Amino acid sequence: MIRVEHLQKKFGNSEVLKDINFKVDENDVVVIIGPSGSGKSTLLRCVAKLENATSGDIFFNDTKMTEEDHKLCELKGKLGMVFQHFNLFPNLTVLQNITLAPILVKKIEKKEAVEDAKYLLDLVGLGEKAGAYPHSLSGGQKQRVAIARSLAMHPQLMLFDEPTSALDPEMVGEVLQVMKKLANEGMTMIIVTHEMGFARQVSNRVLFMDGGHIVEENTPDELFDHPIHQRTQDFLAKVLV
Amino acid sequence: MTSFNFQLIIDYLPYFFKGIIYTIGFSIASIALGTVFGLLIALGKMLPNKFLAAPFKGYVGLFRGTPLLVQILVINFGVVPLVLGKSNSIVAGILALSLNSSAYIAEIFRSGIQAVSEGQGEAAATLGLSPNQTMLHIILPQAVKIILPPLGNEFISLIKDSSLASVISAPEVTYWAQAMNAQYYRVWEPYLTSGLIYLILTLSISSILHSVERRLAVND
Ligand SMILES: Nc1ncnc2c1ncn2[C@@H]1O[C@H](COP(=O)(O)OP(=O)(O)OP(=O)(O)O)[C@@H](O)[C@H]1O
Ligand SMILES: [Mg+2]
């Protein structure tokens, strides 16, 4: 579904991503871990076309996304993204946040969009919040709305950039719960996270990044229990205390 | 100074009222046109293509870099006769004031739009919204709240700046103050009255604006 080949990204003179290669197939749940500044967000943002790659190619269903004039909006929500800071639209209600893109982009009837939105709100456990504005929600609730908003476009692939790291600890669980549900339903996902237990439970592949490289890639059990590279071992020793 | 003559002011009040109508009319017409032009110029200035954005930047530079009085004279004695075939101080006054304020309002819009966090545009883009849809449904509604206070200040400036239209004999408050000065050879009565009128106008507008702002802040 996604194929990344020799991806390189520079900001000015600093090379943030160096020769990145990986593949994501349908129903894969790929987790990316690594220390701060290793390039995880940048990689996700390149895949989402929020950043333009400096060189190399990214294919989404065999469409070459790395062409300069290929615009993100042309994907029409086929590739959903959930951000660390939610980025809900504060001027719209929860329901309007979710129905906006289906109505504007997919030209779905409003009634149908509202029905779908209500179904999705129930799915993330926020059925009664349809009329609320984002500012009245807790962080965990905001993130669940953000997930529902992405799902409303029925994406083929969901990207998550540290979806729980801006949350109070007691709210992390409710968001991870929703993501687990998605994984079980076969949603293809790429997740950047520091939640190692969760990574192990949901993923079928883990990438460890450091210094702009993918240092190691393996099944979660192998990578967490038998890391091959020294840098992976050091990182895991630090986070798995 | 001979004693202050209130009776003269009372006799002249009908003319001052007429002037107030014109002053308010000039200001409302100019803030409305200036806001429309200002938004278009702000969007033009933010075009990613440098060559397309250049004329809009030039426009803002020109109108902010030259005195309003000069703009009023050029438009009244040059532009309007050229286009309409005859001079018209009301058209010229409104045109000069709106073109001038649009340059300032463009900057207000630009900073308001840029103050909306980048994440909003990114979220909209990943949902498949086009740049225009994002601007219309996400960015502008949020920018409006940021823009409203400086836009209100611009309206207050327009009330005061519209007094410059008296030089082209547009019949607003200052014009009538000058007329009264010429008729009675009095200084204090006409000019202090006009000053007081401007003060009342600007103070009432700023108190209206404050209550609107307070109501808009509720949703934050
Ligand atoms: N827009 C930008 N301009 C310049 N440098 C940037 C930009 N975005 C990221 N960087 C740099 O790229 C490097 C990788 O950043 P990135 O955000 O991808 O790391 P990360 O792995 O997501 O880290 P974290 O775990 O802290 O989120 C960092 O050194 C960062 O300073
Ligand atoms: Mg990051």
GROMACS .gro file of C-alpha atoms and ligand atoms in nm:
model
  493
    1MET     CA    1   0.000   0.000   0.000
    2ILE     CA    2   0.282   0.237   0.092
    3ARG     CA    3   0.629   0.194  -0.048
    4VAL     CA    4   0.909   0.429   0.057
    5GLU     CA    5   1.228   0.415  -0.149
    6HIS     CA    6   1.555   0.592  -0.068
    7LEU     CA    7   1.370   0.876   0.098
    8GLN     CA    8   1.587   1.169   0.200
    9LYS     CA    9   1.472   1.488   0.370
   10LYS     CA   10   1.684   1.794   0.439
   11PHE     CA   11   1.590   2.110   0.625
   12GLY     CA   12   1.844   2.356   0.493
   13ASN     CA   13   2.175   2.180   0.545
   14SER     CA   14   2.066   1.932   0.809
   15GLU     CA   15   1.977   1.590   0.678
   16VAL     CA   16   1.687   1.468   0.892
   17LEU     CA   17   1.597   1.152   0.698
   18LYS     CA   18   1.867   0.942   0.535
   19ASP     CA   19   1.795   0.669   0.281
   20ILE     CA   20   1.468   0.547   0.433
   21ASN     CA   21   1.321   0.229   0.282
   22PHE     CA   22   1.015   0.042   0.399
   23LYS     CA   23   0.683  -0.100   0.292
   24VAL     CA   24   0.341  -0.112   0.450
   25ASP     CA   25   0.091  -0.368   0.325
   26GLU     CA   26  -0.283  -0.375   0.369
   27ASN     CA   27  -0.391  -0.452   0.729
   28ASP     CA   28  -0.040  -0.385   0.858
   29VAL     CA   29   0.001  -0.203   1.184
   30VAL     CA   30   0.349  -0.056   1.181
   31VAL     CA   31   0.484   0.117   1.489
   32ILE     CA   32   0.778   0.357   1.469
   33ILE     CA   33   0.983   0.412   1.784
   34GLY     CA   34   1.302   0.603   1.847
   35PRO     CA   35   1.456   0.884   2.049
   36SER     CA   36   1.347   1.247   2.020
   37GLY     CA   37   1.476   1.416   1.709
   38SER     CA   38   1.536   1.091   1.523
   39GLY     CA   39   1.302   1.197   1.242
   40LYS     CA   40   0.984   1.000   1.321
   41SER     CA   41   0.747   1.293   1.276
   42THR     CA   42   0.926   1.411   0.965
   43LEU     CA   43   0.893   1.064   0.812
   44LEU     CA   44   0.521   1.054   0.887
   45ARG     CA   45   0.478   1.407   0.752
   46CYS     CA   46   0.656   1.312   0.430
   47VAL     CA   47   0.423   1.014   0.387
   48ALA     CA   48   0.124   1.243   0.452
   49LYS     CA   49   0.265   1.492   0.199
   50LEU     CA   50   0.276   1.766   0.463
   51GLU     CA   51   0.647   1.790   0.382
   52ASN     CA   52   0.803   1.744   0.041
   53ALA     CA   53   1.079   1.486   0.026
   54THR     CA   54   1.419   1.617  -0.084
   55SER     CA   55   1.486   1.301  -0.284
   56GLY     CA   56   1.362   0.945  -0.310
   57ASP     CA   57   1.011   0.820  -0.376
   58ILE     CA   58   0.694   0.740  -0.186
   59PHE     CA   59   0.427   0.533  -0.359
   60PHE     CA   60   0.073   0.515  -0.229
   61ASN     CA   61  -0.114   0.236  -0.411
   62ASP     CA   62   0.143   0.275  -0.691
   63THR     CA   63   0.073   0.650  -0.723
   64LYS     CA   64   0.398   0.839  -0.695
   65MET     CA   65   0.327   1.092  -0.422
   66THR     CA   66   0.669   1.252  -0.436
   67GLU     CA   67   0.595   1.438  -0.762
   68GLU     CA   68   0.626   1.810  -0.685
   69ASP     CA   69   0.283   1.901  -0.819
   70HIS     CA   70   0.100   1.616  -0.649
   71LYS     CA   71  -0.127   1.786  -0.398
   72LEU     CA   72  -0.234   1.641  -0.066
   73CYS     CA   73  -0.598   1.740  -0.116
   74GLU     CA   74  -0.611   1.521  -0.428
   75LEU     CA   75  -0.593   1.218  -0.199
   76LYS     CA   76  -0.934   1.326  -0.071
   77GLY     CA   77  -0.881   1.188   0.275
   78LYS     CA   78  -0.772   0.840   0.164
   79LEU     CA   79  -0.480   0.893   0.396
   80GLY     CA   80  -0.592   1.003   0.741
   81MET     CA   81  -0.367   1.165   0.998
   82VAL     CA   82  -0.406   1.207   1.373
   83PHE     CA   83  -0.184   1.471   1.533
   84GLN     CA   84  -0.025   1.500   1.874
   85HIS     CA   85  -0.215   1.824   1.941
   86PHE     CA   86  -0.546   1.706   1.790
   87ASN     CA   87  -0.593   2.008   1.561
   88LEU     CA   88  -0.969   1.998   1.595
   89PHE     CA   89  -1.146   2.296   1.435
   90PRO     CA   90  -1.242   2.516   1.733
   91ASN     CA   91  -1.500   2.710   1.534
   92LEU     CA   92  -1.708   2.397   1.465
   93THR     CA   93  -1.900   2.158   1.689
   94VAL     CA   94  -1.784   1.799   1.731
   95LEU     CA   95  -2.043   1.685   1.478
   96GLN     CA   96  -1.946   1.956   1.228
   97ASN     CA   97  -1.578   1.869   1.272
   98ILE     CA   98  -1.660   1.517   1.157
   99THR     CA   99  -1.910   1.593   0.879
  100LEU     CA  100  -1.724   1.888   0.722
  101ALA     CA  101  -1.490   1.693   0.497
  102PRO     CA  102  -1.739   1.423   0.387
  103ILE     CA  103  -1.985   1.698   0.284
  104LEU     CA  104  -1.731   1.930   0.119
  105VAL     CA  105  -1.491   1.680  -0.030
  106LYS     CA  106  -1.694   1.368  -0.093
  107LYS     CA  107  -2.017   1.564  -0.162
  108ILE     CA  108  -2.213   1.329   0.060
  109GLU     CA  109  -2.570   1.429   0.155
  110LYS     CA  110  -2.571   1.609   0.489
  111LYS     CA  111  -2.819   1.362   0.639
  112GLU     CA  112  -2.604   1.068   0.546
  113ALA     CA  113  -2.287   1.240   0.675
  114VAL     CA  114  -2.455   1.311   1.008
  115GLU     CA  115  -2.567   0.950   1.042
  116ASP     CA  116  -2.216   0.825   0.968
  117ALA     CA  117  -2.069   1.078   1.212
  118LYS     CA  118  -2.302   0.962   1.488
  119TYR     CA  119  -2.204   0.603   1.425
  120LEU     CA  120  -1.836   0.699   1.449
  121LEU     CA  121  -1.892   0.903   1.765
  122ASP     CA  122  -2.051   0.596   1.923
  123LEU     CA  123  -1.753   0.392   1.807
  124VAL     CA  124  -1.512   0.621   1.994
  125GLY     CA  125  -1.751   0.639   2.291
  126LEU     CA  126  -1.857   1.001   2.254
  127GLY     CA  127  -2.213   0.967   2.125
  128GLU     CA  128  -2.347   1.235   2.359
  129LYS     CA  129  -2.086   1.499   2.264
  130ALA     CA  130  -2.210   1.568   1.909
  131GLY     CA  131  -2.322   1.923   1.985
  132ALA     CA  132  -2.027   2.023   2.204
  133TYR     CA  133  -1.744   2.254   2.097
  134PRO     CA  134  -1.387   2.122   2.116
  135HIS     CA  135  -1.287   2.363   2.393
  136SER     CA  136  -1.528   2.191   2.632
  137LEU     CA  137  -1.370   1.846   2.583
  138SER     CA  138  -1.085   1.681   2.773
  139GLY     CA  139  -0.766   1.596   2.585
  140GLY     CA  140  -0.858   1.231   2.555
  141GLN     CA  141  -1.202   1.319   2.422
  142LYS     CA  142  -1.050   1.564   2.172
  143GLN     CA  143  -0.819   1.298   2.038
  144ARG     CA  144  -1.104   1.049   2.003
  145VAL     CA  145  -1.302   1.309   1.808
  146ALA     CA  146  -0.995   1.367   1.589
  147ILE     CA  147  -0.980   0.995   1.517
  148ALA     CA  148  -1.351   0.988   1.431
  149ARG     CA  149  -1.300   1.290   1.205
  150SER     CA  150  -1.031   1.107   1.008
  151LEU     CA  151  -1.236   0.788   0.994
  152ALA     CA  152  -1.531   0.978   0.844
  153MET     CA  153  -1.337   0.998   0.517
  154HIS     CA  154  -1.300   0.618   0.526
  155PRO     CA  155  -0.924   0.632   0.477
  156GLN     CA  156  -0.726   0.335   0.352
  157LEU     CA  157  -0.437   0.423   0.579
  158MET     CA  158  -0.420   0.605   0.912
  159LEU     CA  159  -0.112   0.783   1.039
  160PHE     CA  160  -0.077   0.862   1.409
  161ASP     CA  161   0.196   1.096   1.535
  162GLU     CA  162   0.230   1.044   1.910
  163PRO     CA  163  -0.147   1.056   1.961
  164THR     CA  164  -0.124   1.016   2.338
  165SER     CA  165   0.184   1.215   2.436
  166ALA     CA  166  -0.005   1.543   2.492
  167LEU     CA  167  -0.253   1.367   2.723
  168ASP     CA  168  -0.274   1.335   3.098
  169PRO     CA  169  -0.179   0.978   3.194
  170GLU     CA  170  -0.532   0.880   3.294
  171MET     CA  171  -0.659   0.962   2.945
  172VAL     CA  172  -0.402   0.764   2.749
  173GLY     CA  173  -0.592   0.438   2.790
  174GLU     CA  174  -0.916   0.555   2.631
  175VAL     CA  175  -0.736   0.665   2.314
  176LEU     CA  176  -0.524   0.351   2.288
  177GLN     CA  177  -0.844   0.148   2.334
  178VAL     CA  178  -0.996   0.309   2.025
  179MET     CA  179  -0.679   0.249   1.826
  180LYS     CA  180  -0.675  -0.116   1.929
  181LYS     CA  181  -1.031  -0.149   1.810
  182LEU     CA  182  -0.928  -0.008   1.472
  183ALA     CA  183  -0.634  -0.245   1.449
  184ASN     CA  184  -0.859  -0.541   1.523
  185GLU     CA  185  -1.096  -0.431   1.248
  186GLY     CA  186  -0.807  -0.449   1.002
  187MET     CA  187  -0.730  -0.077   0.958
  188THR     CA  188  -0.388  -0.021   0.806
  189MET     CA  189  -0.193   0.209   1.038
  190ILE     CA  190   0.146   0.367   1.091
  191ILE     CA  191   0.186   0.479   1.451
  192VAL     CA  192   0.462   0.683   1.612
  193THR     CA  193   0.440   0.623   1.985
  194HIS     CA  194   0.634   0.599   2.308
  195GLU     CA  195   0.380   0.351   2.453
  196MET     CA  196   0.589   0.034   2.426
  197GLY     CA  197   0.335  -0.203   2.578
  198PHE     CA  198   0.073  -0.084   2.334
  199ALA     CA  199   0.320  -0.106   2.044
  200ARG     CA  200   0.384  -0.467   2.126
  201GLN     CA  201   0.014  -0.551   2.150
  202VAL     CA  202  -0.116  -0.396   1.829
  203SER     CA  203   0.168  -0.395   1.580
  204ASN     CA  204   0.286  -0.664   1.348
  205ARG     CA  205   0.604  -0.472   1.271
  206VAL     CA  206   0.819  -0.224   1.460
  207LEU     CA  207   1.071   0.018   1.310
  208PHE     CA  208   1.339   0.163   1.533
  209MET     CA  209   1.472   0.497   1.410
  210ASP     CA  210   1.778   0.686   1.521
  211GLY     CA  211   1.962   0.979   1.363
  212GLY     CA  212   1.745   0.980   1.050
  213HIS     CA  213   1.799   0.609   0.978
  214ILE     CA  214   1.580   0.307   1.021
  215VAL     CA  215   1.825   0.116   1.238
  216GLU     CA  216   1.623  -0.198   1.288
  217GLU     CA  217   1.295  -0.343   1.168
  218ASN     CA  218   1.132  -0.656   1.304
  219THR     CA  219   0.825  -0.819   1.455
  220PRO     CA  220   0.746  -0.666   1.795
  221ASP     CA  221   0.845  -0.978   1.989
  222GLU     CA  222   1.181  -1.005   1.816
  223LEU     CA  223   1.259  -0.634   1.833
  224PHE     CA  224   1.164  -0.590   2.197
  225ASP     CA  225   1.306  -0.920   2.326
  226HIS     CA  226   1.606  -0.968   2.102
  227PRO     CA  227   1.718  -0.632   1.963
  228ILE     CA  228   2.014  -0.683   1.734
  229HIS     CA  229   2.173  -0.338   1.723
  230GLN     CA  230   2.348  -0.174   2.012
  231ARG     CA  231   2.155   0.150   1.963
  232THR     CA  232   1.822  -0.034   1.979
  233GLN     CA  233   1.933  -0.211   2.296
  234ASP     CA  234   2.040   0.117   2.458
  235PHE     CA  235   1.713   0.288   2.363
  236LEU     CA  236   1.497   0.001   2.491
  237ALA     CA  237   1.698  -0.022   2.812
  238LYS     CA  238   1.617   0.343   2.872
  239VAL     CA  239   1.244   0.328   2.797
  240LEU     CA  240   1.160  -0.018   2.932
  241VAL     CA  241   1.255   0.041   3.292
  242MET     CA  242  -1.176   8.602   2.300
  243THR     CA  243  -1.528   8.729   2.321
  244SER     CA  244  -1.764   8.521   2.532
  245PHE     CA  245  -1.843   8.170   2.407
  246ASN     CA  246  -2.173   8.187   2.215
  247PHE     CA  247  -2.381   7.873   2.262
  248GLN     CA  248  -2.671   8.021   2.066
  249LEU     CA  249  -2.459   8.022   1.749
  250ILE     CA  250  -2.391   7.652   1.792
  251ILE     CA  251  -2.758   7.577   1.846
  252ASP     CA  252  -2.847   7.775   1.533
  253TYR     CA  253  -2.592   7.578   1.337
  254LEU     CA  254  -2.686   7.234   1.475
  255PRO     CA  255  -2.892   7.127   1.171
  256TYR     CA  256  -2.579   7.161   0.957
  257PHE     CA  257  -2.370   6.969   1.208
  258PHE     CA  258  -2.630   6.692   1.205
  259LYS     CA  259  -2.610   6.679   0.829
  260GLY     CA  260  -2.231   6.662   0.867
  261ILE     CA  261  -2.259   6.376   1.117
  262ILE     CA  262  -2.468   6.177   0.868
  263TYR     CA  263  -2.198   6.225   0.604
  264THR     CA  264  -1.912   6.149   0.845
  265ILE     CA  265  -2.078   5.826   0.954
  266GLY     CA  266  -2.180   5.744   0.596
  267PHE     CA  267  -1.824   5.797   0.469
  268SER     CA  268  -1.683   5.581   0.748
  269ILE     CA  269  -1.931   5.295   0.711
  270ALA     CA  270  -1.903   5.286   0.332
  271SER     CA  271  -1.524   5.298   0.355
  272ILE     CA  272  -1.487   5.032   0.623
  273ALA     CA  273  -1.721   4.803   0.423
  274LEU     CA  274  -1.543   4.853   0.091
  275GLY     CA  275  -1.204   4.861   0.264
  276THR     CA  276  -1.274   4.526   0.431
  277VAL     CA  277  -1.370   4.359   0.102
  278PHE     CA  278  -1.069   4.505  -0.084
  279GLY     CA  279  -0.846   4.443   0.216
  280LEU     CA  280  -0.934   4.073   0.229
  281LEU     CA  281  -0.869   4.033  -0.145
  282ILE     CA  282  -0.538   4.217  -0.118
  283ALA     CA  283  -0.433   4.010   0.184
  284LEU     CA  284  -0.510   3.687  -0.006
  285GLY     CA  285  -0.325   3.826  -0.307
  286LYS     CA  286  -0.022   3.916  -0.098
  287MET     CA  287  -0.007   3.561   0.038
  288LEU     CA  288  -0.007   3.397  -0.306
  289PRO     CA  289   0.280   3.150  -0.320
  290ASN     CA  290   0.386   3.283  -0.661
  291LYS     CA  291   0.610   3.588  -0.601
  292PHE     CA  292   0.524   3.756  -0.930
  293LEU     CA  293   0.151   3.730  -0.871
  294ALA     CA  294   0.188   3.859  -0.515
  295ALA     CA  295   0.406   4.157  -0.615
  296PRO     CA  296   0.129   4.395  -0.734
  297PHE     CA  297  -0.060   4.344  -0.408
  298LYS     CA  298   0.253   4.418  -0.206
  299GLY     CA  299   0.310   4.726  -0.421
  300TYR     CA  300  -0.046   4.843  -0.356
  301VAL     CA  301  -0.004   4.818   0.020
  302GLY     CA  302   0.333   4.994   0.003
  303LEU     CA  303   0.193   5.276  -0.211
  304PHE     CA  304  -0.111   5.352   0.002
  305ARG     CA  305   0.068   5.321   0.333
  306GLY     CA  306   0.368   5.516   0.213
  307THR     CA  307   0.190   5.829   0.092
  308PRO     CA  308  -0.027   6.078   0.288
  309LEU     CA  309  -0.401   6.024   0.284
  310LEU     CA  310  -0.449   6.392   0.206
  311VAL     CA  311  -0.246   6.358  -0.113
  312GLN     CA  312  -0.445   6.046  -0.207
  313ILE     CA  313  -0.772   6.237  -0.155
  314LEU     CA  314  -0.652   6.523  -0.379
  315VAL     CA  315  -0.526   6.294  -0.655
  316ILE     CA  316  -0.847   6.090  -0.654
  317ASN     CA  317  -1.077   6.392  -0.639
  318PHE     CA  318  -0.906   6.609  -0.899
  319GLY     CA  319  -0.749   6.334  -1.109
  320VAL     CA  320  -0.902   5.990  -1.096
  321VAL     CA  321  -1.272   6.065  -1.048
  322PRO     CA  322  -1.300   6.332  -1.324
  323LEU     CA  323  -1.109   6.097  -1.553
  324VAL     CA  324  -1.353   5.813  -1.493
  325LEU     CA  325  -1.686   5.995  -1.435
  326GLY     CA  326  -1.619   6.296  -1.658
  327LYS     CA  327  -1.686   6.534  -1.367
  328SER     CA  328  -1.568   6.570  -1.011
  329ASN     CA  329  -1.778   6.433  -0.726
  330SER     CA  330  -1.647   6.491  -0.377
  331ILE     CA  331  -1.859   6.219  -0.217
  332VAL     CA  332  -1.748   5.948  -0.458
  333ALA     CA  333  -1.390   6.071  -0.434
  334GLY     CA  334  -1.400   6.082  -0.054
  335ILE     CA  335  -1.537   5.730  -0.018
  336LEU     CA  336  -1.301   5.596  -0.284
  337ALA     CA  337  -0.990   5.752  -0.129
  338LEU     CA  338  -1.082   5.647   0.224
  339SER     CA  339  -1.165   5.288   0.125
  340LEU     CA  340  -0.858   5.240  -0.092
  341ASN     CA  341  -0.640   5.382   0.184
  342SER     CA  342  -0.796   5.177   0.462
  343SER     CA  343  -0.790   4.859   0.249
  344ALA     CA  344  -0.410   4.873   0.257
  345TYR     CA  345  -0.413   4.878   0.637
  346ILE     CA  346  -0.694   4.623   0.659
  347ALA     CA  347  -0.500   4.389   0.427
  348GLU     CA  348  -0.223   4.382   0.687
  349ILE     CA  349  -0.477   4.319   0.962
  350PHE     CA  350  -0.618   4.023   0.768
  351ARG     CA  351  -0.274   3.887   0.689
  352SER     CA  352  -0.160   3.882   1.049
  353GLY     CA  353  -0.497   3.740   1.160
  354ILE     CA  354  -0.478   3.460   0.906
  355GLN     CA  355  -0.119   3.383   0.998
  356ALA     CA  356  -0.212   3.373   1.367
  357VAL     CA  357  -0.437   3.071   1.309
  358SER     CA  358  -0.215   2.775   1.390
  359GLU     CA  359  -0.052   2.587   1.106
  360GLY     CA  360  -0.195   2.264   1.243
  361GLN     CA  361  -0.544   2.376   1.138
  362GLY     CA  362  -0.443   2.394   0.773
  363GLU     CA  363  -0.257   2.064   0.799
  364ALA     CA  364  -0.557   1.886   0.950
  365ALA     CA  365  -0.782   2.027   0.678
  366ALA     CA  366  -0.538   1.921   0.405
  367THR     CA  367  -0.516   1.562   0.528
  368LEU     CA  368  -0.897   1.550   0.524
  369GLY     CA  369  -0.884   1.641   0.156
  370LEU     CA  370  -1.005   2.002   0.178
  371SER     CA  371  -0.874   2.228  -0.097
  372PRO     CA  372  -0.682   2.543   0.000
  373ASN     CA  373  -0.989   2.756  -0.081
  374GLN     CA  374  -1.223   2.540   0.127
  375THR     CA  375  -0.974   2.551   0.413
  376MET     CA  376  -0.954   2.929   0.397
  377LEU     CA  377  -1.332   2.971   0.383
  378HIS     CA  378  -1.445   2.714   0.640
  379ILE     CA  379  -1.151   2.688   0.881
  380ILE     CA  380  -0.904   2.975   0.869
  381LEU     CA  381  -1.123   3.283   0.809
  382PRO     CA  382  -1.386   3.202   1.075
  383GLN     CA  383  -1.105   3.173   1.329
  384ALA     CA  384  -0.918   3.475   1.196
  385VAL     CA  385  -1.228   3.695   1.229
  386LYS     CA  386  -1.207   3.685   1.607
  387ILE     CA  387  -0.844   3.795   1.596
  388ILE     CA  388  -0.917   4.058   1.332
  389LEU     CA  389  -1.218   4.223   1.492
  390PRO     CA  390  -1.042   4.445   1.751
  391PRO     CA  391  -0.790   4.597   1.506
  392LEU     CA  392  -1.067   4.632   1.247
  393GLY     CA  393  -1.268   4.828   1.504
  394ASN     CA  394  -0.968   5.055   1.559
  395GLU     CA  395  -0.947   5.104   1.184
  396PHE     CA  396  -1.312   5.213   1.183
  397ILE     CA  397  -1.236   5.468   1.455
  398SER     CA  398  -0.941   5.596   1.251
  399LEU     CA  399  -1.172   5.629   0.951
  400ILE     CA  400  -1.416   5.846   1.146
  401LYS     CA  401  -1.131   6.081   1.226
  402ASP     CA  402  -0.959   6.058   0.887
  403SER     CA  403  -1.282   6.134   0.703
  404SER     CA  404  -1.236   6.494   0.825
  405LEU     CA  405  -0.968   6.528   0.556
  406ALA     CA  406  -1.242   6.501   0.295
  407SER     CA  407  -1.336   6.858   0.393
  408VAL     CA  408  -1.055   6.981   0.167
  409ILE     CA  409  -1.252   6.858  -0.133
  410SER     CA  410  -1.573   7.012   0.009
  411ALA     CA  411  -1.736   6.686   0.105
  412PRO     CA  412  -2.008   6.804   0.345
  413GLU     CA  413  -1.901   6.614   0.657
  414VAL     CA  414  -1.856   6.752   1.009
  415THR     CA  415  -1.529   6.941   0.956
  416TYR     CA  416  -1.658   7.098   0.636
  417TRP     CA  417  -1.950   7.250   0.828
  418ALA     CA  418  -1.720   7.365   1.106
  419GLN     CA  419  -1.516   7.553   0.848
  420ALA     CA  420  -1.832   7.690   0.690
  421MET     CA  421  -1.949   7.817   1.030
  422ASN     CA  422  -1.608   7.971   1.092
  423ALA     CA  423  -1.628   8.155   0.759
  424GLN     CA  424  -1.985   8.272   0.815
  425TYR     CA  425  -1.952   8.412   1.169
  426TYR     CA  426  -1.577   8.474   1.192
  427ARG     CA  427  -1.579   8.260   1.507
  428VAL     CA  428  -1.307   8.006   1.592
  429TRP     CA  429  -1.384   7.831   1.918
  430GLU     CA  430  -1.752   7.752   1.868
  431PRO     CA  431  -1.727   7.564   1.534
  432TYR     CA  432  -1.400   7.380   1.592
  433LEU     CA  433  -1.462   7.278   1.953
  434THR     CA  434  -1.808   7.157   1.853
  435SER     CA  435  -1.667   6.946   1.571
  436GLY     CA  436  -1.403   6.808   1.808
  437LEU     CA  437  -1.669   6.713   2.059
  438ILE     CA  438  -1.877   6.543   1.788
  439TYR     CA  439  -1.579   6.328   1.684
  440LEU     CA  440  -1.509   6.241   2.046
  441ILE     CA  441  -1.867   6.129   2.107
  442LEU     CA  442  -1.866   5.922   1.786
  443THR     CA  443  -1.538   5.746   1.857
  444LEU     CA  444  -1.612   5.680   2.224
  445SER     CA  445  -1.954   5.530   2.149
  446ILE     CA  446  -1.816   5.313   1.873
  447SER     CA  447  -1.537   5.181   2.090
  448SER     CA  448  -1.781   5.091   2.368
  449ILE     CA  449  -2.001   4.904   2.114
  450LEU     CA  450  -1.695   4.720   1.987
  451HIS     CA  451  -1.593   4.618   2.338
  452SER     CA  452  -1.929   4.457   2.408
  453VAL     CA  453  -1.917   4.270   2.074
  454GLU     CA  454  -1.568   4.142   2.152
  455ARG     CA  455  -1.677   4.024   2.492
  456ARG     CA  456  -1.963   3.829   2.341
  457LEU     CA  457  -1.736   3.668   2.079
  458ALA     CA  458  -1.484   3.561   2.342
  459VAL     CA  459  -1.740   3.328   2.501
  460ASN     CA  460  -1.652   3.032   2.278
  461ASP     CA  461  -1.281   3.020   2.365
  462LIG     N1  462   1.044   2.241   0.984
  462LIG     C1  463   1.166   2.210   1.028
  462LIG     N2  464   1.270   2.291   1.001
  462LIG     C2  465   1.395   2.261   1.045
  462LIG     N3  466   1.426   2.151   1.116
  462LIG     C3  467   1.327   2.066   1.146
  462LIG     C4  468   1.192   2.091   1.104
  462LIG     N4  469   1.114   1.988   1.148
  462LIG     C5  470   1.196   1.905   1.214
  462LIG     N5  471   1.324   1.950   1.213
  462LIG     C6  472   1.440   1.882   1.273
  462LIG     O1  473   1.441   1.753   1.226
  462LIG     C7  474   1.483   1.662   1.326
  462LIG     C8  475   1.384   1.550   1.339
  462LIG     O2  476   1.262   1.603   1.388
  462LIG     P1  477   1.134   1.515   1.409
  462LIG     O3  478   1.029   1.606   1.461
  462LIG     O4  479   1.104   1.438   1.287
  462LIG     O5  480   1.180   1.416   1.525
  462LIG     P2  481   1.094   1.314   1.609
  462LIG     O6  482   1.161   1.184   1.596
  462LIG     O7  483   0.953   1.323   1.571
  462LIG     O8  484   1.113   1.367   1.757
  462LIG     P3  485   1.009   1.375   1.878
  462LIG     O9  486   1.009   1.238   1.942
  462LIG    O10  487   1.069   1.477   1.970
  462LIG    O11  488   0.878   1.415   1.823
  462LIG     C9  489   1.501   1.741   1.452
  462LIG    O12  490   1.638   1.765   1.471
  462LIG    C10  491   1.429   1.870   1.424
  462LIG    O13  492   1.490   1.977   1.490
  463MG      MG  493   0.774   1.394   1.666
   0.00000   0.00000   0.00000
